[in-house]
Amino acid sequence: MSSFISQTSIPSEIITTSSSSVSHTAPNRSYMCKFIHEILSLTDHEIERLIQSDNFHLLHDGIQKFYYENKNLKENEINHTFEDFLHKRDFNYIHDTCSYNNKIFVDLFSNLKPDMSWNCTTGSQLNDYSSCPFFFKSIIELKTRKLKTKDYDQIASYLTSILRYSPGRKFIIGCLTNFEETMLIMVLYDDTINQIKYIKQAAVTQLTGLQILTLFLSLSDTQLGYNEKFINILSNKKIVFLHYLGRGSSSFVFYCESQQEQLIKFVLKISRQNCTKEKFIIEEMNKIKRKNMNLIQCMDMNFDDDYADYLITFNLRGVKLDKLFIQRFLDDTQLLINTWQQVHLCHKIGYIHSDIRIGNMIMYENMVYIIDYSSAVQPKTPSYYQGCLSTASNGILKILGSNSEKISLYYTDDGISFLKCILLLKPYFQHYTSIIKKAIEDNMTWDILPTYEYAMKLFKDKNIIKTLVFLEENREILSVDDLNNIIIHTLKNEKTDDYHIDEYLQKLKL
């Protein structure tokens, strides 16, 4: 094992986890305040009728008695005790999550843990796959003290995680309570402006905390923003999850088996975004690819439902590039070129991938495959940027730094991202790789551009840097074929110390 592999810490965002894009961040959440009837889309009369029902009174009185008997318990104790109380009253779908530590649950909530989950599966313990975001109806946060601002942000974060990965879901409503005081929180996704919005219940209300909690527990799936139609697709096709493969910026990926289709095994991507475009791009690329070219393919599982557009199936189960293979990837020029050719093929059918990073590359039978074409856009077509920031071109970073409006991308942006993937893994660049990683982790993405600008001046004699500078200067005018020639030429010569790429690039200018 080389010293580079043993000594270098490769940033997880750059290799394995979801991209950190402008549309995903939520620093300093701002909340709109709405009355309860507005959050629930109910009239005051409808709420009054619910409160006057026998079922409501029965549940309310039970919760009131529970609270008076258990209000001196610690938070972790009251969660489990409240679960027992609810299950005895046929609320078997609400679970205390204190013991949950399966991989999907941990990934979904980024190593944090909600107090209680309202799931579509019964029982006292979720299995690994029922921790998937599309099984969650809501979240309940129980506190034994006065509610604080940080509590709102905490539950909003959990609700956002569920919404971010739930196919077609428009909103989710959660409950924050200490029994005496209860607040409803709504998180909704506005597709028109590609933004998540946060709404909290107005403090002015005639209802008590126990009444609001009882009202919340009385809500239907529709009122919570949940739709079970998507789950029915998996059930009707008798799809069994065999392995959890990981998550992307808006999707979870599984290795599955269909017991209805002669035990066919396949990779299933479940996304909150419509997958129709991604499927079209991959199919069009396969129509024009060279014989024996490594390229991911889609499978047709005949999902006959509107929600099927949020599913896409693939023919091969690859693995993320591990550290050992990354070193081979960097050393093997032909492997780099073969990988780039997949991006070039995407350009040939008129699309920019726009999310090129190591995390969107998988290894299968010693070959590298580009995956996740969900963020692909057509050139010069204004759209909200949803790609990775750590490998975005400086041109994109400058635009994003000035505003978050729609921007136009160019084929050259993919070329820059591909070379930045390599640059971020170079031993001499590791200090700046760490700075970029930290900027993303700390949600200080404005630090990425100046880091690149400084480092590119510092290492200006490196061939890969010279090419990056050239591409940045000409990102709006290079053709698909010229870009392809530049990338291949750079890959063939970037390791050669006695070769300088200046003359080649100068000829292109002429």
Coordinates of C-alpha atoms in Angstrom, one line a residue:
M1 CA 0.0 0.0 0.0
S2 CA 1.4 3.3 -1.0
S3 CA 2.2 6.0 1.5
F4 CA -0.5 8.2 -0.1
I5 CA -3.2 5.7 0.8
S6 CA -2.0 5.1 4.3
Q7 CA -1.5 8.8 5.2
T8 CA -4.1 10.7 3.3
S9 CA -7.6 11.2 4.7
I10 CA -9.9 11.5 1.8
P11 CA -12.9 13.7 2.5
S12 CA -16.2 11.8 2.7
E13 CA -18.2 14.4 0.8
I14 CA -15.8 14.1 -2.1
I15 CA -16.0 10.3 -2.2
T16 CA -19.1 8.8 -0.7
T17 CA -21.9 11.1 0.5
S18 CA -24.3 13.4 -1.1
S19 CA -23.3 16.5 -2.8
S20 CA -23.6 19.8 -0.9
S21 CA -25.5 22.1 -3.2
V22 CA -27.2 25.4 -2.7
S23 CA -30.6 23.9 -2.7
H24 CA -29.8 21.5 0.1
T25 CA -28.5 24.0 2.7
A26 CA -30.6 25.6 5.4
P27 CA -28.4 27.9 7.5
N28 CA -30.3 30.1 9.9
R29 CA -33.7 28.7 9.2
S30 CA -36.4 31.2 9.1
Y31 CA -39.9 30.2 10.0
M32 CA -43.2 31.5 8.8
C33 CA -45.9 31.5 11.5
K34 CA -49.4 30.2 10.7
F35 CA -52.5 29.3 12.7
I36 CA -53.2 25.6 13.4
H37 CA -56.1 25.5 10.9
E38 CA -53.8 26.9 8.2
I39 CA -51.1 24.3 8.8
L40 CA -53.6 21.5 8.8
S41 CA -55.7 22.9 5.9
L42 CA -58.8 22.5 8.1
T43 CA -61.5 25.1 8.9
D44 CA -62.1 26.2 12.5
H45 CA -65.4 24.3 12.3
E46 CA -63.7 21.1 11.3
I47 CA -61.2 21.3 14.1
E48 CA -64.0 22.1 16.6
R49 CA -65.9 19.0 15.4
L50 CA -62.8 16.8 15.8
I51 CA -62.3 18.1 19.4
Q52 CA -65.9 17.4 20.3
S53 CA -65.8 13.8 19.1
D54 CA -65.9 10.9 21.6
N55 CA -62.6 9.4 20.3
F56 CA -60.9 12.7 20.8
H57 CA -62.1 13.0 24.4
L58 CA -61.1 9.4 25.1
L59 CA -57.6 9.9 23.8
H60 CA -57.2 13.4 25.4
D61 CA -58.2 12.1 28.8
G62 CA -55.8 9.2 28.5
I63 CA -52.9 11.4 27.6
Q64 CA -53.7 13.8 30.4
K65 CA -53.7 11.0 32.9
F66 CA -50.5 9.6 31.5
Y67 CA -48.8 13.0 31.8
Y68 CA -49.8 13.6 35.4
E69 CA -48.5 10.1 36.3
N70 CA -45.2 10.3 34.4
K71 CA -44.3 14.0 34.3
N72 CA -41.3 13.5 36.6
L73 CA -39.6 10.9 34.4
K74 CA -36.4 11.7 32.4
E75 CA -36.7 12.3 28.7
N76 CA -35.4 8.9 27.6
E77 CA -37.8 7.2 30.1
I78 CA -40.9 9.1 29.1
N79 CA -40.3 8.3 25.4
H80 CA -40.5 4.6 26.0
T81 CA -43.3 4.9 28.5
F82 CA -45.3 7.0 26.0
E83 CA -44.8 4.4 23.3
D84 CA -46.2 1.7 25.6
F85 CA -49.2 4.0 26.3
L86 CA -49.9 4.6 22.6
H87 CA -49.5 1.0 21.6
K88 CA -52.1 0.0 24.2
R89 CA -54.5 2.3 22.4
D90 CA -53.8 0.9 19.0
F91 CA -51.2 3.5 17.9
N92 CA -48.8 0.7 17.0
Y93 CA -47.2 2.8 14.3
I94 CA -45.5 5.3 16.7
H95 CA -42.1 4.1 18.0
D96 CA -39.5 5.2 20.5
T97 CA -36.3 5.4 18.5
C98 CA -33.7 5.4 21.3
S99 CA -32.4 1.9 20.4
Y100 CA -32.4 2.4 16.6
N101 CA -28.9 2.3 15.1
N102 CA -29.3 0.5 11.8
K103 CA -27.3 1.9 8.8
I104 CA -30.3 3.4 7.0
F105 CA -31.7 5.2 10.1
V106 CA -28.2 6.6 10.9
D107 CA -27.7 7.8 7.3
L108 CA -31.2 9.3 7.1
F109 CA -30.8 11.4 10.2
S110 CA -27.0 12.0 9.8
N111 CA -26.1 10.2 13.1
L112 CA -28.7 12.1 15.1
K113 CA -31.8 10.5 16.6
P114 CA -35.4 11.8 16.8
D115 CA -37.3 10.9 20.0
M116 CA -40.3 9.1 18.3
S117 CA -41.2 8.2 14.8
W118 CA -44.6 7.8 13.3
N119 CA -44.0 5.0 10.8
C120 CA -46.3 3.0 8.5
T121 CA -45.0 -0.3 10.1
T122 CA -46.3 -1.7 13.4
G123 CA -44.5 -3.2 16.3
S124 CA -42.0 -1.9 18.9
Q125 CA -38.9 -2.1 16.7
L126 CA -38.3 -1.1 13.1
N127 CA -36.3 -3.4 10.9
D128 CA -33.5 -2.0 8.8
Y129 CA -35.6 -1.3 5.7
S130 CA -38.6 0.1 7.5
S131 CA -36.2 2.9 8.5
C132 CA -36.3 4.2 4.9
P133 CA -37.6 7.7 4.6
F134 CA -40.6 6.8 2.5
F135 CA -42.0 4.7 5.4
F136 CA -42.1 7.7 7.8
K137 CA -45.3 9.6 8.3
S138 CA -44.0 12.0 10.9
I139 CA -41.7 12.7 13.9
I140 CA -42.6 13.5 17.5
E141 CA -40.1 15.3 19.8
L142 CA -40.8 14.9 23.5
K143 CA -39.2 17.2 26.0
T144 CA -39.4 17.4 29.8
R145 CA -38.5 21.1 30.0
K146 CA -39.6 24.4 28.4
L147 CA -39.4 24.3 24.6
K148 CA -36.4 26.2 23.2
T149 CA -35.6 27.6 19.7
K150 CA -33.0 24.8 19.2
D151 CA -35.8 22.3 19.6
Y152 CA -37.6 23.8 16.6
D153 CA -34.5 23.5 14.5
Q154 CA -33.9 20.0 15.7
I155 CA -37.3 18.6 14.6
A156 CA -37.2 20.7 11.4
S157 CA -34.0 19.0 10.6
Y158 CA -35.5 15.6 11.0
L159 CA -38.6 16.4 9.0
T160 CA -36.4 17.9 6.2
S161 CA -34.4 14.7 6.1
I162 CA -37.6 12.6 5.6
L163 CA -39.0 15.1 3.0
R164 CA -35.7 15.3 1.1
Y165 CA -35.8 11.6 0.3
S166 CA -39.5 10.9 0.0
P167 CA -40.8 10.4 -3.6
G168 CA -43.2 13.0 -4.6
R169 CA -44.0 14.2 -1.1
K170 CA -44.9 17.8 -0.9
F171 CA -44.9 18.4 2.9
I172 CA -44.6 16.8 6.3
I173 CA -46.0 17.9 9.7
G174 CA -44.2 17.1 13.0
C175 CA -45.0 17.6 16.6
L176 CA -42.8 19.2 19.3
T177 CA -44.2 18.9 22.9
N178 CA -43.6 18.8 26.6
F179 CA -47.3 18.0 27.0
E180 CA -48.1 21.4 28.7
E181 CA -47.0 23.1 25.5
T182 CA -47.3 21.6 22.0
M183 CA -46.2 23.1 18.7
L184 CA -46.8 21.9 15.2
I185 CA -44.0 22.2 12.6
M186 CA -44.5 21.9 8.9
V187 CA -41.7 21.5 6.3
L188 CA -42.7 21.8 2.7
Y189 CA -40.9 21.7 -0.6
D190 CA -41.6 24.4 -3.2
D191 CA -40.7 22.8 -6.6
T192 CA -41.2 26.1 -8.4
I193 CA -38.3 27.8 -6.7
N194 CA -36.4 24.6 -5.6
Q195 CA -36.6 25.6 -1.9
I196 CA -37.6 24.0 1.4
K197 CA -39.8 26.2 3.5
Y198 CA -40.4 26.0 7.3
I199 CA -43.7 26.9 9.1
K200 CA -44.4 26.8 12.8
Q201 CA -47.6 27.1 14.6
A202 CA -48.5 30.6 15.8
A203 CA -48.3 30.8 19.6
V204 CA -51.7 32.5 19.8
T205 CA -54.3 29.6 20.1
Q206 CA -57.3 28.8 22.3
L207 CA -56.2 25.1 22.5
T208 CA -54.1 23.7 25.3
G209 CA -50.9 21.8 24.7
L210 CA -52.6 18.4 25.4
Q211 CA -55.4 19.3 23.0
I212 CA -53.0 20.1 20.2
L213 CA -51.0 16.9 20.9
T214 CA -54.3 14.9 20.8
L215 CA -55.3 16.7 17.6
F216 CA -51.9 15.8 16.0
L217 CA -52.3 12.1 16.9
S218 CA -55.8 12.2 15.3
L219 CA -54.5 13.4 11.9
S220 CA -54.9 11.2 8.8
D221 CA -52.1 10.2 6.4
T222 CA -53.2 12.9 3.9
Q223 CA -53.2 15.6 6.6
L224 CA -49.6 14.6 7.5
G225 CA -48.6 14.8 3.9
Y226 CA -48.1 11.0 3.6
N227 CA -49.2 8.9 0.6
E228 CA -49.0 5.1 0.8
K229 CA -49.4 4.6 -3.0
F230 CA -45.6 4.5 -3.4
I231 CA -45.3 1.7 -0.9
N232 CA -48.0 -0.2 -2.7
I233 CA -45.8 -0.3 -5.8
L234 CA -43.1 -2.1 -4.0
S235 CA -45.7 -4.4 -2.4
N236 CA -47.5 -5.2 -5.6
K237 CA -44.3 -6.1 -7.4
K238 CA -43.2 -8.2 -4.4
I239 CA -39.9 -6.3 -4.3
V240 CA -37.6 -7.5 -1.5
F241 CA -34.7 -5.3 -0.3
L242 CA -31.5 -7.4 -0.1
H243 CA -28.9 -4.8 0.7
Y244 CA -28.8 -1.1 1.3
L245 CA -26.1 0.4 -1.0
G246 CA -26.2 4.1 0.1
R247 CA -27.8 7.4 -0.4
G248 CA -27.3 10.3 -2.8
S249 CA -28.3 14.0 -2.6
S250 CA -32.0 13.1 -3.0
S251 CA -32.2 9.3 -3.2
F252 CA -31.6 6.0 -1.5
V253 CA -30.2 3.0 -3.4
F254 CA -30.8 -0.7 -2.7
Y255 CA -29.9 -4.1 -4.2
C256 CA -33.3 -5.8 -4.6
E257 CA -35.0 -8.9 -5.8
S258 CA -38.5 -9.1 -7.5
Q259 CA -40.2 -12.3 -6.4
Q260 CA -42.8 -11.6 -9.1
E261 CA -40.3 -11.5 -12.0
Q262 CA -38.6 -14.8 -11.8
L263 CA -36.4 -13.7 -8.9
I264 CA -34.7 -11.0 -10.9
K265 CA -32.0 -9.1 -9.0
F266 CA -31.4 -5.4 -9.7
V267 CA -30.3 -2.1 -8.3
L268 CA -33.2 0.1 -7.3
K269 CA -32.8 3.9 -6.9
I270 CA -35.7 5.6 -5.0
S271 CA -35.6 9.4 -5.4
R272 CA -37.7 12.4 -4.4
Q273 CA -37.0 13.7 -7.9
N274 CA -38.7 12.4 -11.0
C275 CA -36.4 9.9 -12.6
T276 CA -37.8 10.1 -16.2
K277 CA -35.1 12.4 -17.4
E278 CA -32.3 10.3 -15.9
K279 CA -33.7 7.1 -17.5
F280 CA -34.0 8.9 -20.9
I281 CA -30.4 10.1 -20.8
I282 CA -29.0 6.7 -20.0
E283 CA -31.1 5.0 -22.6
E284 CA -30.0 7.5 -25.3
M285 CA -26.4 7.1 -24.3
N286 CA -26.6 3.4 -24.7
K287 CA -28.0 3.8 -28.2
I288 CA -24.9 5.5 -29.5
K289 CA -22.1 4.0 -27.3
R290 CA -19.2 2.2 -28.8
K291 CA -19.3 -1.6 -28.6
N292 CA -17.8 -2.9 -25.3
M293 CA -17.8 0.6 -23.8
N294 CA -18.5 0.4 -20.0
L295 CA -21.8 2.3 -19.4
I296 CA -24.5 1.8 -16.9
Q297 CA -27.9 0.5 -18.2
C298 CA -31.5 0.8 -17.0
M299 CA -33.8 -2.2 -16.6
D300 CA -37.5 -2.1 -17.3
M301 CA -39.5 -3.5 -14.4
N302 CA -42.9 -2.4 -15.8
F303 CA -43.9 -0.2 -12.8
D304 CA -47.3 0.9 -13.9
D305 CA -48.1 3.8 -11.6
D306 CA -47.7 7.6 -11.5
Y307 CA -45.3 7.2 -8.5
A308 CA -43.2 4.8 -10.6
D309 CA -41.5 7.9 -12.1
Y310 CA -39.6 8.2 -8.8
L311 CA -38.0 4.7 -9.3
I312 CA -35.2 3.7 -11.6
T313 CA -33.6 0.3 -11.9
F314 CA -30.1 -0.6 -13.1
N315 CA -28.4 -3.7 -14.4
L316 CA -25.3 -3.9 -12.3
R317 CA -24.4 -3.6 -8.6
G318 CA -21.2 -1.7 -8.3
V319 CA -19.4 -0.5 -5.2
K320 CA -18.1 2.9 -4.2
L321 CA -14.4 3.5 -5.0
D322 CA -12.4 2.5 -2.0
K323 CA -9.0 4.0 -1.2
L324 CA -7.0 1.2 -2.8
F325 CA -9.0 1.5 -6.1
I326 CA -8.8 5.2 -6.0
Q327 CA -5.0 5.0 -6.2
R328 CA -5.3 2.7 -9.1
F329 CA -7.8 5.1 -10.7
L330 CA -5.3 7.9 -10.4
D331 CA -2.4 5.9 -11.7
D332 CA -4.2 4.2 -14.7
T333 CA -4.5 6.8 -17.5
Q334 CA -6.6 4.5 -19.7
L335 CA -9.0 4.0 -16.8
L336 CA -9.3 7.7 -16.4
I337 CA -9.9 8.2 -20.1
N338 CA -12.6 5.4 -20.2
T339 CA -14.4 7.1 -17.3
W340 CA -14.3 10.5 -19.0
Q341 CA -15.6 9.0 -22.2
Q342 CA -18.9 8.3 -20.4
V343 CA -19.2 12.0 -19.6
H344 CA -18.3 12.8 -23.2
L345 CA -21.1 10.5 -24.4
C346 CA -23.5 12.4 -22.2
H347 CA -22.4 15.6 -23.9
K348 CA -22.9 13.9 -27.3
I349 CA -26.7 13.5 -26.6
G350 CA -26.9 17.2 -25.5
Y351 CA -26.7 17.0 -21.7
I352 CA -24.3 18.2 -19.0
H353 CA -24.0 15.8 -16.1
S354 CA -23.3 18.7 -13.7
D355 CA -22.6 16.5 -10.6
I356 CA -19.2 14.9 -11.4
R357 CA -17.5 13.7 -8.3
I358 CA -15.9 10.5 -7.0
G359 CA -19.1 9.7 -5.0
N360 CA -20.9 9.4 -8.4
M361 CA -18.5 6.8 -9.7
I362 CA -18.8 3.1 -8.9
M363 CA -16.5 0.1 -9.6
Y364 CA -17.7 -3.1 -11.3
E365 CA -15.3 -5.8 -12.5
N366 CA -12.4 -3.4 -12.3
M367 CA -14.0 -0.8 -14.4
V368 CA -15.4 2.6 -13.3
Y369 CA -19.0 3.7 -14.1
I370 CA -20.4 7.2 -13.9
I371 CA -23.8 7.2 -12.1
D372 CA -26.5 9.6 -11.1
Y373 CA -27.6 11.6 -14.1
S374 CA -30.5 13.1 -12.1
S375 CA -28.9 16.6 -12.0
A376 CA -28.2 16.7 -15.7
V377 CA -29.2 19.8 -17.6
Q378 CA -29.0 21.0 -21.2
P379 CA -26.4 23.7 -22.0
K380 CA -27.2 27.4 -21.8
T381 CA -30.6 26.6 -20.2
P382 CA -31.1 28.5 -16.9
S383 CA -31.8 26.1 -14.0
Y384 CA -31.3 25.8 -10.3
Y385 CA -27.8 24.3 -9.7
Q386 CA -28.1 21.0 -7.9
G387 CA -24.6 19.7 -8.4
C388 CA -21.6 19.2 -6.2
L389 CA -19.9 22.3 -4.9
S390 CA -16.5 20.8 -4.1
T391 CA -15.9 20.1 -7.8
A392 CA -17.9 22.9 -9.3
S393 CA -16.1 25.2 -11.8
N394 CA -14.9 28.5 -10.4
G395 CA -17.3 30.1 -12.9
I396 CA -20.3 28.4 -11.2
L397 CA -19.0 29.2 -7.7
K398 CA -18.8 32.9 -8.6
I399 CA -22.3 33.0 -9.8
L400 CA -23.7 31.1 -6.8
G401 CA -21.7 33.5 -4.5
S402 CA -23.6 36.5 -5.9
N403 CA -27.1 35.0 -6.0
S404 CA -29.0 31.7 -5.9
E405 CA -31.1 32.3 -9.0
K406 CA -31.1 30.0 -12.0
I407 CA -27.8 29.7 -13.9
S408 CA -26.7 28.4 -17.2
L409 CA -24.1 25.6 -17.4
Y410 CA -21.7 24.6 -20.2
Y411 CA -20.2 21.4 -21.3
T412 CA -16.8 22.7 -20.0
D413 CA -18.2 22.7 -16.4
D414 CA -18.2 18.9 -16.5
G415 CA -14.6 18.8 -17.8
I416 CA -13.5 21.1 -14.9
S417 CA -15.3 19.0 -12.4
F418 CA -13.7 15.8 -13.7
L419 CA -10.2 17.3 -13.4
K420 CA -11.0 18.7 -9.9
C421 CA -12.0 15.2 -8.8
I422 CA -8.4 14.2 -9.6
L423 CA -6.9 17.4 -8.2
L424 CA -8.7 16.9 -4.8
L425 CA -7.0 13.5 -4.5
K426 CA -3.4 14.6 -5.3
P427 CA -1.0 14.4 -2.4
Y428 CA 0.3 18.0 -3.0
F429 CA -3.3 19.3 -2.8
Q430 CA -4.4 17.6 0.4
H431 CA -4.2 20.7 2.6
Y432 CA -6.6 22.6 0.4
T433 CA -8.8 19.5 0.0
S434 CA -9.2 19.5 3.8
I435 CA -10.1 23.2 3.7
I436 CA -12.8 22.6 1.1
K437 CA -14.1 19.6 3.0
K438 CA -14.4 21.6 6.2
A439 CA -16.1 24.5 4.4
I440 CA -18.8 22.1 3.2
E441 CA -19.2 20.4 6.6
D442 CA -19.5 23.8 8.3
N443 CA -21.8 25.1 5.7
M444 CA -19.3 27.9 4.8
T445 CA -19.3 27.1 1.1
W446 CA -18.2 30.7 0.2
D447 CA -14.7 29.6 1.3
I448 CA -14.4 27.1 -1.6
L449 CA -13.8 29.6 -4.4
P450 CA -11.0 31.6 -2.7
T451 CA -9.4 28.3 -1.7
Y452 CA -9.3 27.1 -5.3
E453 CA -8.1 30.5 -6.6
Y454 CA -5.2 30.7 -4.1
A455 CA -4.2 27.0 -4.7
M456 CA -4.3 27.3 -8.4
K457 CA -1.9 30.2 -8.3
L458 CA 0.3 28.3 -5.9
F459 CA 0.5 25.2 -8.1
K460 CA 0.3 27.1 -11.4
D461 CA 3.2 25.0 -12.9
K462 CA 1.2 21.8 -12.7
N463 CA -0.2 20.6 -16.0
I464 CA -3.6 19.9 -14.5
I465 CA -3.8 23.4 -13.1
K466 CA -2.8 24.9 -16.4
T467 CA -5.7 23.0 -18.1
L468 CA -8.1 24.1 -15.4
V469 CA -7.2 27.7 -15.8
F470 CA -7.6 27.4 -19.6
L471 CA -11.0 25.7 -19.2
E472 CA -12.2 28.4 -16.8
E473 CA -11.2 31.1 -19.2
N474 CA -12.9 29.4 -22.2
R475 CA -15.8 27.6 -20.4
E476 CA -18.5 29.3 -22.5
I477 CA -17.0 28.8 -25.9
L478 CA -15.5 25.3 -26.1
S479 CA -17.2 22.7 -28.3
V480 CA -17.9 19.2 -27.1
D481 CA -15.1 17.7 -29.3
D482 CA -12.5 20.4 -28.3
L483 CA -13.3 19.8 -24.6
N484 CA -12.9 16.0 -25.1
N485 CA -9.6 16.5 -26.9
I486 CA -8.3 18.8 -24.1
I487 CA -9.3 16.4 -21.3
I488 CA -7.8 13.3 -23.0
H489 CA -4.6 15.2 -23.8
T490 CA -4.4 16.4 -20.2
L491 CA -5.0 12.9 -18.7
K492 CA -2.3 11.5 -20.9
N493 CA 0.3 14.1 -19.9
E494 CA -0.6 15.5 -16.5
K495 CA 1.8 13.1 -14.6
T496 CA 4.8 14.0 -16.9
D497 CA 7.0 16.5 -15.2
D498 CA 9.1 17.2 -18.2
Y499 CA 6.1 18.0 -20.4
H500 CA 4.4 21.4 -20.4
I501 CA 0.9 21.7 -21.7
D502 CA 1.2 25.4 -22.5
E503 CA 2.1 25.0 -26.1
Y504 CA -0.8 22.6 -26.8
L505 CA -3.3 25.0 -25.1
Q506 CA -1.9 28.0 -26.9
K507 CA -2.5 26.3 -30.3
L508 CA -6.1 25.8 -29.3
K509 CA -6.5 29.5 -28.7
L510 CA -5.3 30.2 -32.2

